mmCIF file of C-alpha atoms in Angstrom:
data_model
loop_
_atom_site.group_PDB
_atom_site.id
_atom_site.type_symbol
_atom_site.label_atom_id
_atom_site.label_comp_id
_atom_site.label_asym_id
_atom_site.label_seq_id
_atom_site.Cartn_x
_atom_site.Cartn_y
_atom_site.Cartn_z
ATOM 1 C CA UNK A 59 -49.049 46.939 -16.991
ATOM 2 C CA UNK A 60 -51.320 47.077 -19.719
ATOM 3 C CA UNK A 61 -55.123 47.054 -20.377
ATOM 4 C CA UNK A 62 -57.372 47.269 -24.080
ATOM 5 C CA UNK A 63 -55.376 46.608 -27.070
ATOM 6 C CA UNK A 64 -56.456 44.800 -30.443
ATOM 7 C CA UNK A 65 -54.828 41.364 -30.549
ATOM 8 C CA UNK A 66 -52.400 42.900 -33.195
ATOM 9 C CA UNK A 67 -51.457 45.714 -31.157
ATOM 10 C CA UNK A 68 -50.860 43.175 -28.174
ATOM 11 C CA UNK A 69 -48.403 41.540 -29.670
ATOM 12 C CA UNK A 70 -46.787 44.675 -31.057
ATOM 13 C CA UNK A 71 -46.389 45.318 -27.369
ATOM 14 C CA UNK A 72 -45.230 41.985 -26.323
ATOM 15 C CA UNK A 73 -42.375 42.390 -28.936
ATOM 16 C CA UNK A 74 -41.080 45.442 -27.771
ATOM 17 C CA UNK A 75 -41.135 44.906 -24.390
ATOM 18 C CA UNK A 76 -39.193 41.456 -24.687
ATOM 19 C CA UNK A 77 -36.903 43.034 -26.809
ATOM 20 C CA UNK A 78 -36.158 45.872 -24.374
ATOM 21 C CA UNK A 79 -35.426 43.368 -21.192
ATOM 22 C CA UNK A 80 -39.005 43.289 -19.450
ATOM 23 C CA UNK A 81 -39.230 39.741 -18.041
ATOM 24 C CA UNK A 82 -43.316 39.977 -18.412
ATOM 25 C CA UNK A 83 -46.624 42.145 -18.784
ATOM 26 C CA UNK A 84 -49.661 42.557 -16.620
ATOM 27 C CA UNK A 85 -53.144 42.627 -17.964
ATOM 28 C CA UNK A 86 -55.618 44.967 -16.359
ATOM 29 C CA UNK A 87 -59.572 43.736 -16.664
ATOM 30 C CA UNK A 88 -61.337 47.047 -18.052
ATOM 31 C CA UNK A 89 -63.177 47.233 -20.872
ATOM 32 C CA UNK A 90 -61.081 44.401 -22.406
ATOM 33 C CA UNK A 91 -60.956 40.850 -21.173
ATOM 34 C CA UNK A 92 -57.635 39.828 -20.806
ATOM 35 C CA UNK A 93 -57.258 36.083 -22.354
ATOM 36 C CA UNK A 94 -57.102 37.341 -25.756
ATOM 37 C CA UNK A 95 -54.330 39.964 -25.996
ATOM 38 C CA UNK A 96 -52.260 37.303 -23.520
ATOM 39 C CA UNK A 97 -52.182 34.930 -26.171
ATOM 40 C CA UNK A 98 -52.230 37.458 -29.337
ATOM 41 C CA UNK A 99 -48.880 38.622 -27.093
ATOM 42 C CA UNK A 100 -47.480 35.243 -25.872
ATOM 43 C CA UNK A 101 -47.217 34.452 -29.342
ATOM 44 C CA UNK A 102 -45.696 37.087 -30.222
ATOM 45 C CA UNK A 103 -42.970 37.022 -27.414
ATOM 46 C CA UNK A 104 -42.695 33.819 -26.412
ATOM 47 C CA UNK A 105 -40.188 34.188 -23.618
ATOM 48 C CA UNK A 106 -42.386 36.645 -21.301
ATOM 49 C CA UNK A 107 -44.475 35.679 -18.459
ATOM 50 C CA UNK A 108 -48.254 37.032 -17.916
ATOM 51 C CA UNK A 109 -50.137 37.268 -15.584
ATOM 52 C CA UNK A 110 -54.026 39.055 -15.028
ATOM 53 C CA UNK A 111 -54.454 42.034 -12.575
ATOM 54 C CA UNK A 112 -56.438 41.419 -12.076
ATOM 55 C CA UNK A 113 -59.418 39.467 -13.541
ATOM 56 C CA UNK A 114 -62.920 39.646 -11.804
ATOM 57 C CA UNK A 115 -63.570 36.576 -9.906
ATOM 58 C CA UNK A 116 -67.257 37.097 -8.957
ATOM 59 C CA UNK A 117 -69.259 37.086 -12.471
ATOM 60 C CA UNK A 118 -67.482 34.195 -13.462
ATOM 61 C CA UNK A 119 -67.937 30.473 -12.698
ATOM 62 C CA UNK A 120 -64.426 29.016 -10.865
ATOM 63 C CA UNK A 121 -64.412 26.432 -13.509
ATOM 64 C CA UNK A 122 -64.162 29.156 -16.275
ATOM 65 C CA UNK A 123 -61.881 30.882 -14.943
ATOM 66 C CA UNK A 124 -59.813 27.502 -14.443
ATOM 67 C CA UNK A 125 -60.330 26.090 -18.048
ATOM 68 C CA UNK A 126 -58.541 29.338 -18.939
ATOM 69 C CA UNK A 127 -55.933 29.583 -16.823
ATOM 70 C CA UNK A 128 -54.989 25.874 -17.678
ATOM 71 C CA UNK A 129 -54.955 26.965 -21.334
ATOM 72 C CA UNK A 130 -53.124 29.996 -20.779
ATOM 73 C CA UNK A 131 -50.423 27.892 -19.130
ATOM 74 C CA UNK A 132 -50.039 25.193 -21.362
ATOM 75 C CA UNK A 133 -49.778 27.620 -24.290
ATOM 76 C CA UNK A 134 -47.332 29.934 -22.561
ATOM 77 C CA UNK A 135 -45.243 26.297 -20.982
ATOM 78 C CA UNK A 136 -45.768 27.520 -17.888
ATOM 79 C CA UNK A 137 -45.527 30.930 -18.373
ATOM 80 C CA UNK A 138 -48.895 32.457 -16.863
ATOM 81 C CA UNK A 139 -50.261 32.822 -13.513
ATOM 82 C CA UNK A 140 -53.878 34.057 -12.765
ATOM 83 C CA UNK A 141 -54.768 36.962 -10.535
ATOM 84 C CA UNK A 142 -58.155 37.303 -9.540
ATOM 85 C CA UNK A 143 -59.809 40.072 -7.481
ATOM 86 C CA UNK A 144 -63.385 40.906 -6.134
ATOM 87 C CA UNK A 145 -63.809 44.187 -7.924
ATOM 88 C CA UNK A 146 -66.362 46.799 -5.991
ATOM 89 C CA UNK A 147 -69.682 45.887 -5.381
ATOM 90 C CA UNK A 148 -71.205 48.286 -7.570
ATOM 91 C CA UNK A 149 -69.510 47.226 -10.915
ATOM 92 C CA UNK A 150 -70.254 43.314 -10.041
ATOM 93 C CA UNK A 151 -73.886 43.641 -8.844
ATOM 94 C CA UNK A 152 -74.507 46.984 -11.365
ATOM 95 C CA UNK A 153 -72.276 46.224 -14.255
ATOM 96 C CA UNK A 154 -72.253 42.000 -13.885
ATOM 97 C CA UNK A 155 -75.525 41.086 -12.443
ATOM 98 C CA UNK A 156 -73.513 38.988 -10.094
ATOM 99 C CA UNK A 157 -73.527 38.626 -6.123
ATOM 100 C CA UNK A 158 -70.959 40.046 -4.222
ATOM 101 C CA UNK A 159 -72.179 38.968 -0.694
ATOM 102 C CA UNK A 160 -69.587 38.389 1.696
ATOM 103 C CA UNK A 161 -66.752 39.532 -0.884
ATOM 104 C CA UNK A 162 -63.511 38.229 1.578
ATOM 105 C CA UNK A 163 -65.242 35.092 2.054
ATOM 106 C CA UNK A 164 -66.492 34.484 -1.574
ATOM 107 C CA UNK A 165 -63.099 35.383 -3.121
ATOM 108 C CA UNK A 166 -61.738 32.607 -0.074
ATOM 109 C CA UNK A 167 -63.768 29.813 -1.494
ATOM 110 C CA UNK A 168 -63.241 31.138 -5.376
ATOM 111 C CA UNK A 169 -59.861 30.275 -4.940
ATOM 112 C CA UNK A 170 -60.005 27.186 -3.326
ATOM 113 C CA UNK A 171 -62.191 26.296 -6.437
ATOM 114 C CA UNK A 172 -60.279 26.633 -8.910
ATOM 115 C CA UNK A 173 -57.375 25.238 -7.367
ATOM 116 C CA UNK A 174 -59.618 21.946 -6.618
ATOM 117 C CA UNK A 175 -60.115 22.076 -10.695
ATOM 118 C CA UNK A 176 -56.689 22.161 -11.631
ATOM 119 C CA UNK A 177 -55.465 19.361 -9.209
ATOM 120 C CA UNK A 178 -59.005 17.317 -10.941
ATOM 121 C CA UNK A 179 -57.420 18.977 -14.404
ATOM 122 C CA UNK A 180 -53.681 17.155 -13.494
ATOM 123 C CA UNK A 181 -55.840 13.839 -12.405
ATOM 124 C CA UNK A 182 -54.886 14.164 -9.062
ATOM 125 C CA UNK A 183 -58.143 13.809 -7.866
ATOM 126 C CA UNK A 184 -61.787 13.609 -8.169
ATOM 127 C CA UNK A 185 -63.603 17.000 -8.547
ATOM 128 C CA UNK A 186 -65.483 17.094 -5.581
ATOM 129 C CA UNK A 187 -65.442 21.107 -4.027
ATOM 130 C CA UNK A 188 -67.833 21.807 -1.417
ATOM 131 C CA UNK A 189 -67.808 25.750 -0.232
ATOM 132 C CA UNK A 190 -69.764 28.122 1.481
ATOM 133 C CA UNK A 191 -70.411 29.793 -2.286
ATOM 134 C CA UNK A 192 -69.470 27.159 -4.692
ATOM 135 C CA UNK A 193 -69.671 23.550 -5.732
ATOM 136 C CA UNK A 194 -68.349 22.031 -8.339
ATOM 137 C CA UNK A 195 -68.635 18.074 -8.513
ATOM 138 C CA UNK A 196 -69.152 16.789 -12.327
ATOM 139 C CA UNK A 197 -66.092 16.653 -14.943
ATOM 140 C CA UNK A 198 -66.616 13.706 -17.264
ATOM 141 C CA UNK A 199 -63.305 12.967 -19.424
ATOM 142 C CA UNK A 200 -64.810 14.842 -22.648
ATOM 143 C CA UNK A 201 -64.964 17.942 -20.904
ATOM 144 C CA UNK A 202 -61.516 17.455 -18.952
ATOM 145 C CA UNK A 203 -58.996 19.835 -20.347
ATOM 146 C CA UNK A 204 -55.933 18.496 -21.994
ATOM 147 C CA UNK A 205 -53.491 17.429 -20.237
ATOM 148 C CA UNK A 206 -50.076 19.245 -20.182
ATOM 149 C CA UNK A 207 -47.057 19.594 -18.275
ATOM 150 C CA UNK A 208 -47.774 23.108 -16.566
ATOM 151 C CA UNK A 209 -50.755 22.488 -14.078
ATOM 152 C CA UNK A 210 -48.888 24.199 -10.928
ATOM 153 C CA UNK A 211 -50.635 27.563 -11.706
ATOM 154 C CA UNK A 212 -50.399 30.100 -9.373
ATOM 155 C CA UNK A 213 -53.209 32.152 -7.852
ATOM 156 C CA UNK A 214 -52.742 35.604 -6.670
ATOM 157 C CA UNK A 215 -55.528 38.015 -5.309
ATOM 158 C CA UNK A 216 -55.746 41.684 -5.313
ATOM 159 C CA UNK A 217 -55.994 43.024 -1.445
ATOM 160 C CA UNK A 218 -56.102 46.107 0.624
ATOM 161 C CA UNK A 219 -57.969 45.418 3.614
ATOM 162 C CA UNK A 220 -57.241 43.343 6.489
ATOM 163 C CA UNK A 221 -59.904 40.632 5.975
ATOM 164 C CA UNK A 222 -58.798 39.959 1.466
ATOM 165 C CA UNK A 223 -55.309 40.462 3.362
ATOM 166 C CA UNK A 224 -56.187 37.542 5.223
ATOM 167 C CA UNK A 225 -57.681 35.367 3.118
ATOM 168 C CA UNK A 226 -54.473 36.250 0.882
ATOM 169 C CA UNK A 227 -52.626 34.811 3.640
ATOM 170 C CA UNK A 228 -54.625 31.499 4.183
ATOM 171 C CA UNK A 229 -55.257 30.617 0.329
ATOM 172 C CA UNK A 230 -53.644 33.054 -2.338
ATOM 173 C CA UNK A 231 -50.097 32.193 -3.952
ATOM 174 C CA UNK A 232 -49.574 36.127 -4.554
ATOM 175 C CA UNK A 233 -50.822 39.695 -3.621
ATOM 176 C CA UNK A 234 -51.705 41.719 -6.348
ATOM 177 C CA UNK A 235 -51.049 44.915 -3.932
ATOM 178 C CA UNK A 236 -52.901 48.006 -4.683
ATOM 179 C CA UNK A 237 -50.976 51.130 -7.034
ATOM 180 C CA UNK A 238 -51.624 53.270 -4.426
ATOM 181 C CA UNK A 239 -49.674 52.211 -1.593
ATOM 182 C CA UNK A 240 -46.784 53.232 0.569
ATOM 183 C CA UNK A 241 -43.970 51.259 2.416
ATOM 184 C CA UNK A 242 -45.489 51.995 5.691
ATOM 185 C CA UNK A 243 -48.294 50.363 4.478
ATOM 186 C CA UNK A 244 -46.976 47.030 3.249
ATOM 187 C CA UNK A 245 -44.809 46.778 6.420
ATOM 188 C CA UNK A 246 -47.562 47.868 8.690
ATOM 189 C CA UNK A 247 -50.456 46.729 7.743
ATOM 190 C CA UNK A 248 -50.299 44.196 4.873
ATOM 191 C CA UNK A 249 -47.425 41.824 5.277
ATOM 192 C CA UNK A 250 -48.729 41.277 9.326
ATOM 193 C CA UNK A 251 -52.296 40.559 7.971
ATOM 194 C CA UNK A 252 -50.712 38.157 5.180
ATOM 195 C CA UNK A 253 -48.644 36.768 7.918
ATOM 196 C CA UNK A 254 -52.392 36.053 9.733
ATOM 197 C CA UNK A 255 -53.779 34.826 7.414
ATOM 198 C CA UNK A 256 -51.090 32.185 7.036
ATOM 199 C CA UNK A 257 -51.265 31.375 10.025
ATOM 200 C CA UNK A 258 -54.480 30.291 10.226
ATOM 201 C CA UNK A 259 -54.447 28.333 7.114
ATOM 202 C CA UNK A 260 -50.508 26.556 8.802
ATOM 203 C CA UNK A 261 -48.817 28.070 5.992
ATOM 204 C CA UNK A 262 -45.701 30.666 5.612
ATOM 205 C CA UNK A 263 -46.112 33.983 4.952
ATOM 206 C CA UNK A 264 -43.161 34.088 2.427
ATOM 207 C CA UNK A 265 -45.465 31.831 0.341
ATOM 208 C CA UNK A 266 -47.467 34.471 -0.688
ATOM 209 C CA UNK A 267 -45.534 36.813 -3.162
ATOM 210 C CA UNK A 268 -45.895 40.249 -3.640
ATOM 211 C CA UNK A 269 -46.655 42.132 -6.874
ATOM 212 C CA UNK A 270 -46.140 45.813 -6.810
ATOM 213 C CA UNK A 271 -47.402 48.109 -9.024
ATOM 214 C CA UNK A 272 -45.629 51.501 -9.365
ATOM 215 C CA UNK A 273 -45.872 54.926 -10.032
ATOM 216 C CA UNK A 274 -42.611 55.202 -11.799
ATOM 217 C CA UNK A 275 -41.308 58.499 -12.781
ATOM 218 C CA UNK A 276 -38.531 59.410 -14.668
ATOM 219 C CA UNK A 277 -37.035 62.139 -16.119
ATOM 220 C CA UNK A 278 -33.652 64.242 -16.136
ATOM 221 C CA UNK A 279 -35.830 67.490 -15.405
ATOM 222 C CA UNK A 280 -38.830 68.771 -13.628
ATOM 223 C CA UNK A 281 -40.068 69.945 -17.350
ATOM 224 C CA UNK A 282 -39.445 66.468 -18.674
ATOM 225 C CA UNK A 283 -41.030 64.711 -15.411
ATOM 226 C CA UNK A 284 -43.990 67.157 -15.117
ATOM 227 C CA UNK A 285 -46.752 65.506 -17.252
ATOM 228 C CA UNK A 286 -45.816 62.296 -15.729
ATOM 229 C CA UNK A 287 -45.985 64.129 -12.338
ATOM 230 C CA UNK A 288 -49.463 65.250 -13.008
ATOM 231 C CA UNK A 289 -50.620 61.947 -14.572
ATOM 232 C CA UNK A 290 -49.718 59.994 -11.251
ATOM 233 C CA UNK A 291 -51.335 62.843 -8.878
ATOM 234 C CA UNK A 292 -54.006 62.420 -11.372
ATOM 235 C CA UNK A 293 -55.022 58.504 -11.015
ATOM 236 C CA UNK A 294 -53.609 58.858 -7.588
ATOM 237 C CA UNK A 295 -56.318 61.398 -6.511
ATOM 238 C CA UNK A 296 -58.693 58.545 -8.512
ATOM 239 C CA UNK A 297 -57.833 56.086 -6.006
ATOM 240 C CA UNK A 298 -57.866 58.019 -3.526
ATOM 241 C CA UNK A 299 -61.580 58.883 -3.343
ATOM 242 C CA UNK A 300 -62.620 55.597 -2.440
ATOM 243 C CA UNK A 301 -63.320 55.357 1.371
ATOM 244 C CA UNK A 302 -61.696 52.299 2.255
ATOM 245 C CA UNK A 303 -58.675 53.695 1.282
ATOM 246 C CA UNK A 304 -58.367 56.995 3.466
ATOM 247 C CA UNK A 305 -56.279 55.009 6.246
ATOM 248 C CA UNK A 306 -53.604 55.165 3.170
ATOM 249 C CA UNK A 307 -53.274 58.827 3.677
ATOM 250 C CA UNK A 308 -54.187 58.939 7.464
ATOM 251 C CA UNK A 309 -51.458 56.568 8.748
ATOM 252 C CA UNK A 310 -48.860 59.096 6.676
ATOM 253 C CA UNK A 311 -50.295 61.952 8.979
ATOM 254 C CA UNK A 312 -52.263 63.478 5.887
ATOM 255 C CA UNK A 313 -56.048 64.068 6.717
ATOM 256 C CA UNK A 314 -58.945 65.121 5.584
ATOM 257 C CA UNK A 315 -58.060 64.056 1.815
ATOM 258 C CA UNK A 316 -60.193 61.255 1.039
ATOM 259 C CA UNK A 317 -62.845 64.131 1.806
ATOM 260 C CA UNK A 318 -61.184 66.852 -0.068
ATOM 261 C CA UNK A 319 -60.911 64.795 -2.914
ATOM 262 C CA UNK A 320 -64.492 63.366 -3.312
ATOM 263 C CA UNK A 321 -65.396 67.220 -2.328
ATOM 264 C CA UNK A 322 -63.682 68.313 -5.789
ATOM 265 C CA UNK A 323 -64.490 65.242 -7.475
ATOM 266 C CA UNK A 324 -68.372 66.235 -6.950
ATOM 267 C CA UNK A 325 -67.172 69.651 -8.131
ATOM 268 C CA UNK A 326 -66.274 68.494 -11.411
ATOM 269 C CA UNK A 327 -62.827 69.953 -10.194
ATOM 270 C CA UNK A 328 -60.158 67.460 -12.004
ATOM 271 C CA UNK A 329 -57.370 69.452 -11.833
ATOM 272 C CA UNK A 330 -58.238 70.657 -7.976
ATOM 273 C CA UNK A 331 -58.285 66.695 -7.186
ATOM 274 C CA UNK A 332 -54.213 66.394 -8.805
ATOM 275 C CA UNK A 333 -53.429 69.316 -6.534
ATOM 276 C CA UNK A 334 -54.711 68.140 -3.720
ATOM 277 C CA UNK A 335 -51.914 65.282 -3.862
ATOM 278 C CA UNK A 336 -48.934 67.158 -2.799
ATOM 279 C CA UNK A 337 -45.158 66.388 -3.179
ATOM 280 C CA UNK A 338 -44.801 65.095 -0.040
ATOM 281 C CA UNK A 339 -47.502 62.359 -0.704
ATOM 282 C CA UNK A 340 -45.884 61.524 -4.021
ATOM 283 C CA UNK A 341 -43.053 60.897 -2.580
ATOM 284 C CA UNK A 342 -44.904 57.880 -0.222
ATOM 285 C CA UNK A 343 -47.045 56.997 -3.001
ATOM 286 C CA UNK A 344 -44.778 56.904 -6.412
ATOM 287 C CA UNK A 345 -40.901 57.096 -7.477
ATOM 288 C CA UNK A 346 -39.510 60.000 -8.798
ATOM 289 C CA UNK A 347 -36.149 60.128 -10.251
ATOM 290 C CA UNK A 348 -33.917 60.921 -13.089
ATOM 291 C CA UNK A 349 -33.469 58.162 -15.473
ATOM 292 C CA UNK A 350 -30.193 56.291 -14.226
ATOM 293 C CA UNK A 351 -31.286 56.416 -10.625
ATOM 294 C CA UNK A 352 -34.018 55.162 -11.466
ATOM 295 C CA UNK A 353 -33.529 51.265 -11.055
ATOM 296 C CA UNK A 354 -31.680 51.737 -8.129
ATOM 297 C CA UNK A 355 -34.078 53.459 -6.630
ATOM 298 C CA UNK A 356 -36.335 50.752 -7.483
ATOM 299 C CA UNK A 357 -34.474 48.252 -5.854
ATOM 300 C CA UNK A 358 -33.823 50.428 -2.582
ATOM 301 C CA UNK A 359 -37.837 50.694 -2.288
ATOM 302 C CA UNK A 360 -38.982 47.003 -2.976
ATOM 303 C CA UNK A 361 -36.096 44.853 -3.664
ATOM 304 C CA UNK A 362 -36.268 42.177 -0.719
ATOM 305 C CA UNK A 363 -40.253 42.852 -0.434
ATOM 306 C CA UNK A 364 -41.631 42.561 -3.744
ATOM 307 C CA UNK A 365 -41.491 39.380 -6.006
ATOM 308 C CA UNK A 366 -42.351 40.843 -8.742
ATOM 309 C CA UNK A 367 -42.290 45.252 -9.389
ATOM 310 C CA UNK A 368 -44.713 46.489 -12.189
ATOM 311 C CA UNK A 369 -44.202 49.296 -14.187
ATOM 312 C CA UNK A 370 -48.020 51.153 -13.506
ATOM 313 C CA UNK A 371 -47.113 53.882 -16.320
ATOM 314 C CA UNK A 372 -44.422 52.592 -18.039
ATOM 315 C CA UNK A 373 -46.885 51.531 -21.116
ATOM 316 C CA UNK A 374 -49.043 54.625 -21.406
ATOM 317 C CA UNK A 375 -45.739 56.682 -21.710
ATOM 318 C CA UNK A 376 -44.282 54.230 -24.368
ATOM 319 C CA UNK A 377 -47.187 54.800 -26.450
ATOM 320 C CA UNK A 378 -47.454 58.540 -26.314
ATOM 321 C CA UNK A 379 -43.574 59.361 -26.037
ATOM 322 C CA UNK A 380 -41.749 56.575 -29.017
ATOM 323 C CA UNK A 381 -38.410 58.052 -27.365
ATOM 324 C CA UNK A 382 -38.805 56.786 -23.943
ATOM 325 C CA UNK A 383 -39.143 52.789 -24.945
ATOM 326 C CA UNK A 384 -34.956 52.841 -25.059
ATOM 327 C CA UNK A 385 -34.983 54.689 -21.692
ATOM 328 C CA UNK A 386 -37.499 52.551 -19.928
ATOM 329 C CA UNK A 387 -35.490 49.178 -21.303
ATOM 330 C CA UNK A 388 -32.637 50.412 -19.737
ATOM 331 C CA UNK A 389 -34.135 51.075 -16.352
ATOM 332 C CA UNK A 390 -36.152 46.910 -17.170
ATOM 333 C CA UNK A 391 -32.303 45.612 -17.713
ATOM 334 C CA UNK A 392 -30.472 47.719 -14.892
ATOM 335 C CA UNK A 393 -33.560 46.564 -12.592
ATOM 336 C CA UNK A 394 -33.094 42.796 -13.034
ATOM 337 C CA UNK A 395 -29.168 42.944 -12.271
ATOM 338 C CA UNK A 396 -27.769 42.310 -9.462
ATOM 339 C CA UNK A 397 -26.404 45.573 -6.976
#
């Protein structure tokens, strides 16, 4: 997982993560739009898949963020898959100056859109989407893409809840599922919502894939681990000051934090929100190990749930600590073998 970069450091990136094993990279949506340091990087490394996680649907036409995608994946021959997500309504009505009415039924329809312009983009048929939030109905020839061999481009949204669950379910190729989750939470609450969902739309659940960020922590001592520690508690504490996510914490038995932590966040207190997340919830939320148990502990947690298992700090680490990039490649290569 990675977010701002200049196209040069992108594919910097790109190079050493191919070289080290990674089978792909995951662009975050910040202050940096993703298309650019994708291809800066899929040039660079040619034999990675990308993917966005996510991009924000709502301030964007479907067709845009179509055109893209279909470039994306022609470039990359096949290579990229788009993952979309609502974003919170204050950064899209604040930050955008776009509508965010209706946000599980919006993204719904969003996705149906663009998957009505890439079947128009393979000729396939005529454009012709009618939604409760979109329509899109011209495409004359000299503003068709070009054709290429790659048009079955996946669509994965980000979810938490149970109604973007759903509509993951009915519509979505893929869950982008949120950083800060737990296993009682993907078997409890997501994957039967997903299953919903699909069964409303008369589709499988095993359809939809799973992408799974984690908070992966390695080190062969506490001393070595404990800035890492910190730095997950840290974003952890982040996400967990959002409302909607308290039932993350409450259905592990821990309450109160969600109020603790926007108590101290009001405070100013940083370092008070980090200590609120104790051990024990690190140990639902992230992965702590030494560096060769790492992998397998990897594979214990997700393997036979997740599709696809992103490395949420893996990058930052790289980048501040040039010793780690061996140690993380051999966790990439040991992950991808078989037990």
């Amino acid at each position: 997982m990675t977010g701002s970069s200049t196209w040069t450091n992108a594919g910097a990136l790109a190079r050493t993560v191919e070289d080290q094993g990674f089978s792909g990279m995951l662009y975050t949506e910040t202050g940096q739009v993703p298309w650019m340091q994708i291809a800066a990087a899929a040039m660079a490394a040619p034999s990675l898949t990308f993917t966005t996680g996510i991009a924000v649907a709502f301030p964007r036409s479907p067709m845009v963020s179509a055109q893209v995608a279909w470039e994306l994946a022609g470039e990359t021959k096949g290579k990229f898959r788009l993952g979309l997500g609502s974003q919170v309504k204050g950064h899209v009505v604040r930050r955008y100056s776009s509508d965010f009415d209706k946000p599980a039924r919006r993204l719904l329809d969003y996705v149906l859109a663009v998957k009505a312009c890439f079947k128009a983009f393979r000729g396939e048929e005529r454009l012709n989407h009618e939604g409760d939030f979109y329509s899109l109905s011209l495409l004359p020839d000299a503003w068709k893409p070009r054709s290429h061999d790659f048009g079955e481009i996946k669509v994965d949204i980000s979810s938490v809840g149970p109604l973007m669950n759903s509509v993951a379910g009915q519509v979505a190729d893929g869950v982008h599922v949120h950083p800060m989750h737990s296993m009682h939470y993907i078997e409890n609450r997501l994957l039967p919502e997903i299953e919903q969902g699909a069964q409303l739309a008369g589709r499988e659940s095993s359809d939809v894939d799973l992408i799974v960020p984690v908070f992966a922590v390695a080190g062969d001592t506490a001393e070595e681990r404990a800035p890492w520690v910190h730095r997950a508690k840290t974003q952890i504490a982040f996400y967990g000051t959002t409302p909607n996510y308290s039932f993350q914490f409450e259905d592990l038995g821990f309450e109160g934090v969600t109020t603790a932590l926007r108590d101290k966040m009001g405070a100013g207190d940083l370092q008070g929100m980090a200590d609120t997340i104790s051990d024990d919830m690190l140990d639902h939320f992230a992965l702590v190990s030494t560096w060769n148990e790492m992998a397998d502990r990897l594979k214990d947690r997700y393997e036979g749930t997740a599709s696809r298992v992103v490395m949420y700090l893996t990058e930052e680490q790289m980048r501040k600590d040039p010793e780690s990039v061996d140690k993380w490649g051999e966790v990439a290569r040991a992950s991808r073998s078989k037990k």
